[in-house]
Amino acid sequence: MPPEVSKELLLRARQTGRYMREAHKPRSSVPLYAMGMEGHLQRKEWEAGWDQRNYEMKRGIAA
């Protein structure tokens, strides 16, 4: 059974990814957060936020 990760925690990870993209940080600067499945889920959310903001910036969509 996968570990319980709060939706709030995942939402914060996604938003942090968006902020990092706006600060022109590379996608490879993803934080390592925690180990195991919990950390993996947080990293995936961070990357999703970074990717989403990158797409918006390339399309000229304001934050």
mmCIF file of N, CA and C in Angstrom:
data_model
loop_
_atom_site.group_PDB
_atom_site.id
_atom_site.type_symbol
_atom_site.label_atom_id
_atom_site.label_comp_id
_atom_site.label_asym_id
_atom_site.label_seq_id
_atom_site.Cartn_x
_atom_site.Cartn_y
_atom_site.Cartn_z
ATOM 1 N N MET A 1 0.850 -1.181 0.000
ATOM 2 C CA MET A 1 0.000 0.000 0.000
ATOM 3 C C MET A 1 0.897 1.247 0.000
ATOM 4 N N PRO A 2 0.666 2.203 -0.931
ATOM 5 C CA PRO A 2 1.506 3.401 -0.990
ATOM 6 C C PRO A 2 1.298 4.294 0.225
ATOM 7 N N PRO A 3 2.319 5.065 0.581
ATOM 8 C CA PRO A 3 2.190 5.942 1.754
ATOM 9 C C PRO A 3 1.185 7.065 1.489
ATOM 10 N N GLU A 4 0.590 7.546 2.554
ATOM 11 C CA GLU A 4 -0.364 8.658 2.468
ATOM 12 C C GLU A 4 0.431 9.949 2.389
ATOM 13 N N VAL A 5 0.237 10.698 1.336
ATOM 14 C CA VAL A 5 0.854 12.009 1.197
ATOM 15 C C VAL A 5 -0.297 12.998 1.093
ATOM 16 N N SER A 6 -0.285 13.995 1.949
ATOM 17 C CA SER A 6 -1.403 14.932 1.977
ATOM 18 C C SER A 6 -1.480 15.722 0.671
ATOM 19 N N LYS A 7 -2.690 16.042 0.279
ATOM 20 C CA LYS A 7 -2.892 16.828 -0.929
ATOM 21 C C LYS A 7 -2.281 18.204 -0.777
ATOM 22 N N GLU A 8 -2.300 18.735 0.444
ATOM 23 C CA GLU A 8 -1.700 20.045 0.715
ATOM 24 C C GLU A 8 -0.205 20.017 0.432
ATOM 25 N N LEU A 9 0.460 18.965 0.842
ATOM 26 C CA LEU A 9 1.896 18.830 0.629
ATOM 27 C C LEU A 9 2.214 18.750 -0.858
ATOM 28 N N LEU A 10 1.426 17.994 -1.590
ATOM 29 C CA LEU A 10 1.640 17.870 -3.028
ATOM 30 C C LEU A 10 1.348 19.182 -3.750
ATOM 31 N N LEU A 11 0.333 19.887 -3.300
ATOM 32 C CA LEU A 11 -0.001 21.180 -3.894
ATOM 33 C C LEU A 11 1.133 22.181 -3.678
ATOM 34 N N ARG A 12 1.706 22.171 -2.485
ATOM 35 C CA ARG A 12 2.832 23.065 -2.198
ATOM 36 C C ARG A 12 4.042 22.716 -3.048
ATOM 37 N N ALA A 13 4.295 21.436 -3.263
ATOM 38 C CA ALA A 13 5.417 21.011 -4.107
ATOM 39 C C ALA A 13 5.206 21.492 -5.538
ATOM 40 N N ARG A 14 3.982 21.374 -6.046
ATOM 41 C CA ARG A 14 3.682 21.829 -7.406
ATOM 42 C C ARG A 14 3.872 23.340 -7.519
ATOM 43 N N GLN A 15 3.379 24.087 -6.540
ATOM 44 C CA GLN A 15 3.501 25.545 -6.571
ATOM 45 C C GLN A 15 4.965 25.966 -6.476
ATOM 46 N N THR A 16 5.743 25.249 -5.696
ATOM 47 C CA THR A 16 7.166 25.550 -5.584
ATOM 48 C C THR A 16 7.862 25.342 -6.921
ATOM 49 N N GLY A 17 7.481 24.314 -7.655
ATOM 50 C CA GLY A 17 8.032 24.093 -8.991
ATOM 51 C C GLY A 17 7.725 25.257 -9.919
ATOM 52 N N ARG A 18 6.505 25.785 -9.825
ATOM 53 C CA ARG A 18 6.121 26.944 -10.640
ATOM 54 C C ARG A 18 6.983 28.158 -10.283
ATOM 55 N N TYR A 19 7.169 28.396 -8.983
ATOM 56 C CA TYR A 19 7.983 29.526 -8.536
ATOM 57 C C TYR A 19 9.424 29.389 -9.022
ATOM 58 N N MET A 20 9.945 28.177 -8.965
ATOM 59 C CA MET A 20 11.327 27.958 -9.390
ATOM 60 C C MET A 20 11.487 28.232 -10.885
ATOM 61 N N ARG A 21 10.486 27.877 -11.679
ATOM 62 C CA ARG A 21 10.562 28.176 -13.117
ATOM 63 C C ARG A 21 10.544 29.677 -13.342
ATOM 64 N N GLU A 22 9.703 30.393 -12.598
ATOM 65 C CA GLU A 22 9.646 31.848 -12.730
ATOM 66 C C GLU A 22 10.968 32.494 -12.316
ATOM 67 N N ALA A 23 11.699 31.847 -11.419
ATOM 68 C CA ALA A 23 13.000 32.348 -10.969
ATOM 69 C C ALA A 23 14.123 31.887 -11.908
ATOM 70 N N HIS A 24 13.757 31.266 -13.028
ATOM 71 C CA HIS A 24 14.705 30.804 -14.057
ATOM 72 C C HIS A 24 15.663 29.735 -13.551
ATOM 73 N N LYS A 25 15.190 28.919 -12.623
ATOM 74 C CA LYS A 25 15.983 27.792 -12.148
ATOM 75 C C LYS A 25 15.773 26.623 -13.111
ATOM 76 N N PRO A 26 16.814 25.839 -13.370
ATOM 77 C CA PRO A 26 16.666 24.711 -14.298
ATOM 78 C C PRO A 26 15.799 23.592 -13.706
ATOM 79 N N ARG A 27 15.206 22.815 -14.582
ATOM 80 C CA ARG A 27 14.363 21.700 -14.129
ATOM 81 C C ARG A 27 15.166 20.703 -13.297
ATOM 82 N N SER A 28 16.459 20.645 -13.554
ATOM 83 C CA SER A 28 17.322 19.718 -12.813
ATOM 84 C C SER A 28 17.545 20.155 -11.368
ATOM 85 N N SER A 29 17.062 21.333 -10.992
ATOM 86 C CA SER A 29 17.239 21.800 -9.615
ATOM 87 C C SER A 29 16.131 21.293 -8.690
ATOM 88 N N VAL A 30 15.419 20.271 -9.125
ATOM 89 C CA VAL A 30 14.344 19.698 -8.312
ATOM 90 C C VAL A 30 14.890 19.287 -6.942
ATOM 91 N N PRO A 31 14.233 19.716 -5.864
ATOM 92 C CA PRO A 31 14.703 19.321 -4.535
ATOM 93 C C PRO A 31 14.533 17.816 -4.313
ATOM 94 N N LEU A 32 15.353 17.268 -3.460
ATOM 95 C CA LEU A 32 15.275 15.832 -3.208
ATOM 96 C C LEU A 32 14.202 15.482 -2.189
ATOM 97 N N TYR A 33 13.678 16.464 -1.456
ATOM 98 C CA TYR A 33 12.614 16.227 -0.477
ATOM 99 C C TYR A 33 12.946 15.024 0.381
ATOM 100 N N ALA A 34 12.058 14.071 0.432
ATOM 101 C CA ALA A 34 12.220 12.886 1.268
ATOM 102 C C ALA A 34 12.604 11.687 0.403
ATOM 103 N N MET A 35 13.041 10.655 1.063
ATOM 104 C CA MET A 35 13.370 9.429 0.341
ATOM 105 C C MET A 35 12.111 8.588 0.175
ATOM 106 N N GLY A 36 12.188 7.590 -0.662
ATOM 107 C CA GLY A 36 11.091 6.645 -0.831
ATOM 108 C C GLY A 36 9.968 7.168 -1.702
ATOM 109 N N MET A 37 8.829 6.490 -1.625
ATOM 110 C CA MET A 37 7.683 6.821 -2.467
ATOM 111 C C MET A 37 7.143 8.214 -2.164
ATOM 112 N N GLU A 38 7.162 8.616 -0.918
ATOM 113 C CA GLU A 38 6.668 9.932 -0.534
ATOM 114 C C GLU A 38 7.459 11.036 -1.236
ATOM 115 N N GLY A 39 8.767 10.923 -1.198
ATOM 116 C CA GLY A 39 9.633 11.891 -1.867
ATOM 117 C C GLY A 39 9.463 11.853 -3.370
ATOM 118 N N HIS A 40 9.294 10.658 -3.906
ATOM 119 C CA HIS A 40 9.083 10.501 -5.353
ATOM 120 C C HIS A 40 7.825 11.248 -5.797
ATOM 121 N N LEU A 41 6.745 11.107 -5.046
ATOM 122 C CA LEU A 41 5.497 11.787 -5.394
ATOM 123 C C LEU A 41 5.656 13.304 -5.318
ATOM 124 N N GLN A 42 6.377 13.773 -4.328
ATOM 125 C CA GLN A 42 6.603 15.218 -4.199
ATOM 126 C C GLN A 42 7.453 15.739 -5.358
ATOM 127 N N ARG A 43 8.492 14.987 -5.731
ATOM 128 C CA ARG A 43 9.333 15.408 -6.857
ATOM 129 C C ARG A 43 8.534 15.452 -8.144
ATOM 130 N N LYS A 44 7.663 14.484 -8.356
ATOM 131 C CA LYS A 44 6.840 14.469 -9.571
ATOM 132 C C LYS A 44 5.907 15.676 -9.613
ATOM 133 N N GLU A 45 5.371 16.056 -8.484
ATOM 134 C CA GLU A 45 4.505 17.245 -8.428
ATOM 135 C C GLU A 45 5.313 18.508 -8.700
ATOM 136 N N TRP A 46 6.517 18.575 -8.133
ATOM 137 C CA TRP A 46 7.383 19.724 -8.366
ATOM 138 C C TRP A 46 7.667 19.854 -9.865
ATOM 139 N N GLU A 47 8.034 18.728 -10.500
ATOM 140 C CA GLU A 47 8.322 18.739 -11.930
ATOM 141 C C GLU A 47 7.091 19.124 -12.740
ATOM 142 N N ALA A 48 5.931 18.653 -12.336
ATOM 143 C CA ALA A 48 4.694 18.997 -13.041
ATOM 144 C C ALA A 48 4.424 20.492 -12.956
ATOM 145 N N GLY A 49 4.660 21.081 -11.791
ATOM 146 C CA GLY A 49 4.483 22.521 -11.636
ATOM 147 C C GLY A 49 5.470 23.294 -12.485
ATOM 148 N N TRP A 50 6.726 22.845 -12.497
ATOM 149 C CA TRP A 50 7.759 23.500 -13.302
ATOM 150 C C TRP A 50 7.380 23.419 -14.779
ATOM 151 N N ASP A 51 6.983 22.238 -15.226
ATOM 152 C CA ASP A 51 6.610 22.039 -16.630
ATOM 153 C C ASP A 51 5.405 22.888 -17.024
ATOM 154 N N GLN A 52 4.420 22.955 -16.153
ATOM 155 C CA GLN A 52 3.215 23.728 -16.432
ATOM 156 C C GLN A 52 3.556 25.211 -16.591
ATOM 157 N N ARG A 53 4.368 25.733 -15.677
ATOM 158 C CA ARG A 53 4.735 27.151 -15.759
ATOM 159 C C ARG A 53 5.628 27.408 -16.964
ATOM 160 N N ASN A 54 6.495 26.474 -17.304
ATOM 161 C CA ASN A 54 7.349 26.603 -18.482
ATOM 162 C C ASN A 54 6.484 26.714 -19.741
ATOM 163 N N TYR A 55 5.485 25.875 -19.840
ATOM 164 C CA TYR A 55 4.558 25.903 -20.984
ATOM 165 C C TYR A 55 3.853 27.260 -21.057
ATOM 166 N N GLU A 56 3.375 27.731 -19.907
ATOM 167 C CA GLU A 56 2.672 29.012 -19.864
ATOM 168 C C GLU A 56 3.598 30.164 -20.262
ATOM 169 N N MET A 57 4.837 30.134 -19.795
ATOM 170 C CA MET A 57 5.765 31.208 -20.119
ATOM 171 C C MET A 57 6.105 31.209 -21.602
ATOM 172 N N LYS A 58 6.240 30.052 -22.199
ATOM 173 C CA LYS A 58 6.535 29.975 -23.621
ATOM 174 C C LYS A 58 5.356 30.454 -24.463
ATOM 175 N N ARG A 59 4.150 30.280 -23.963
ATOM 176 C CA ARG A 59 2.938 30.722 -24.656
ATOM 177 C C ARG A 59 2.586 32.177 -24.347
ATOM 178 N N GLY A 60 3.316 32.785 -23.402
ATOM 179 C CA GLY A 60 3.059 34.164 -23.034
ATOM 180 C C GLY A 60 1.857 34.342 -22.118
ATOM 181 N N ILE A 61 1.538 33.299 -21.369
ATOM 182 C CA ILE A 61 0.409 33.350 -20.429
ATOM 183 C C ILE A 61 0.909 33.898 -19.109
ATOM 184 N N ALA A 62 0.264 34.945 -18.606
ATOM 185 C CA ALA A 62 0.662 35.549 -17.330
ATOM 186 C C ALA A 62 0.338 34.616 -16.170
ATOM 187 N N ALA A 63 1.110 34.758 -15.109
ATOM 188 C CA ALA A 63 0.913 33.907 -13.923
ATOM 189 C C ALA A 63 -0.364 34.250 -13.200
#
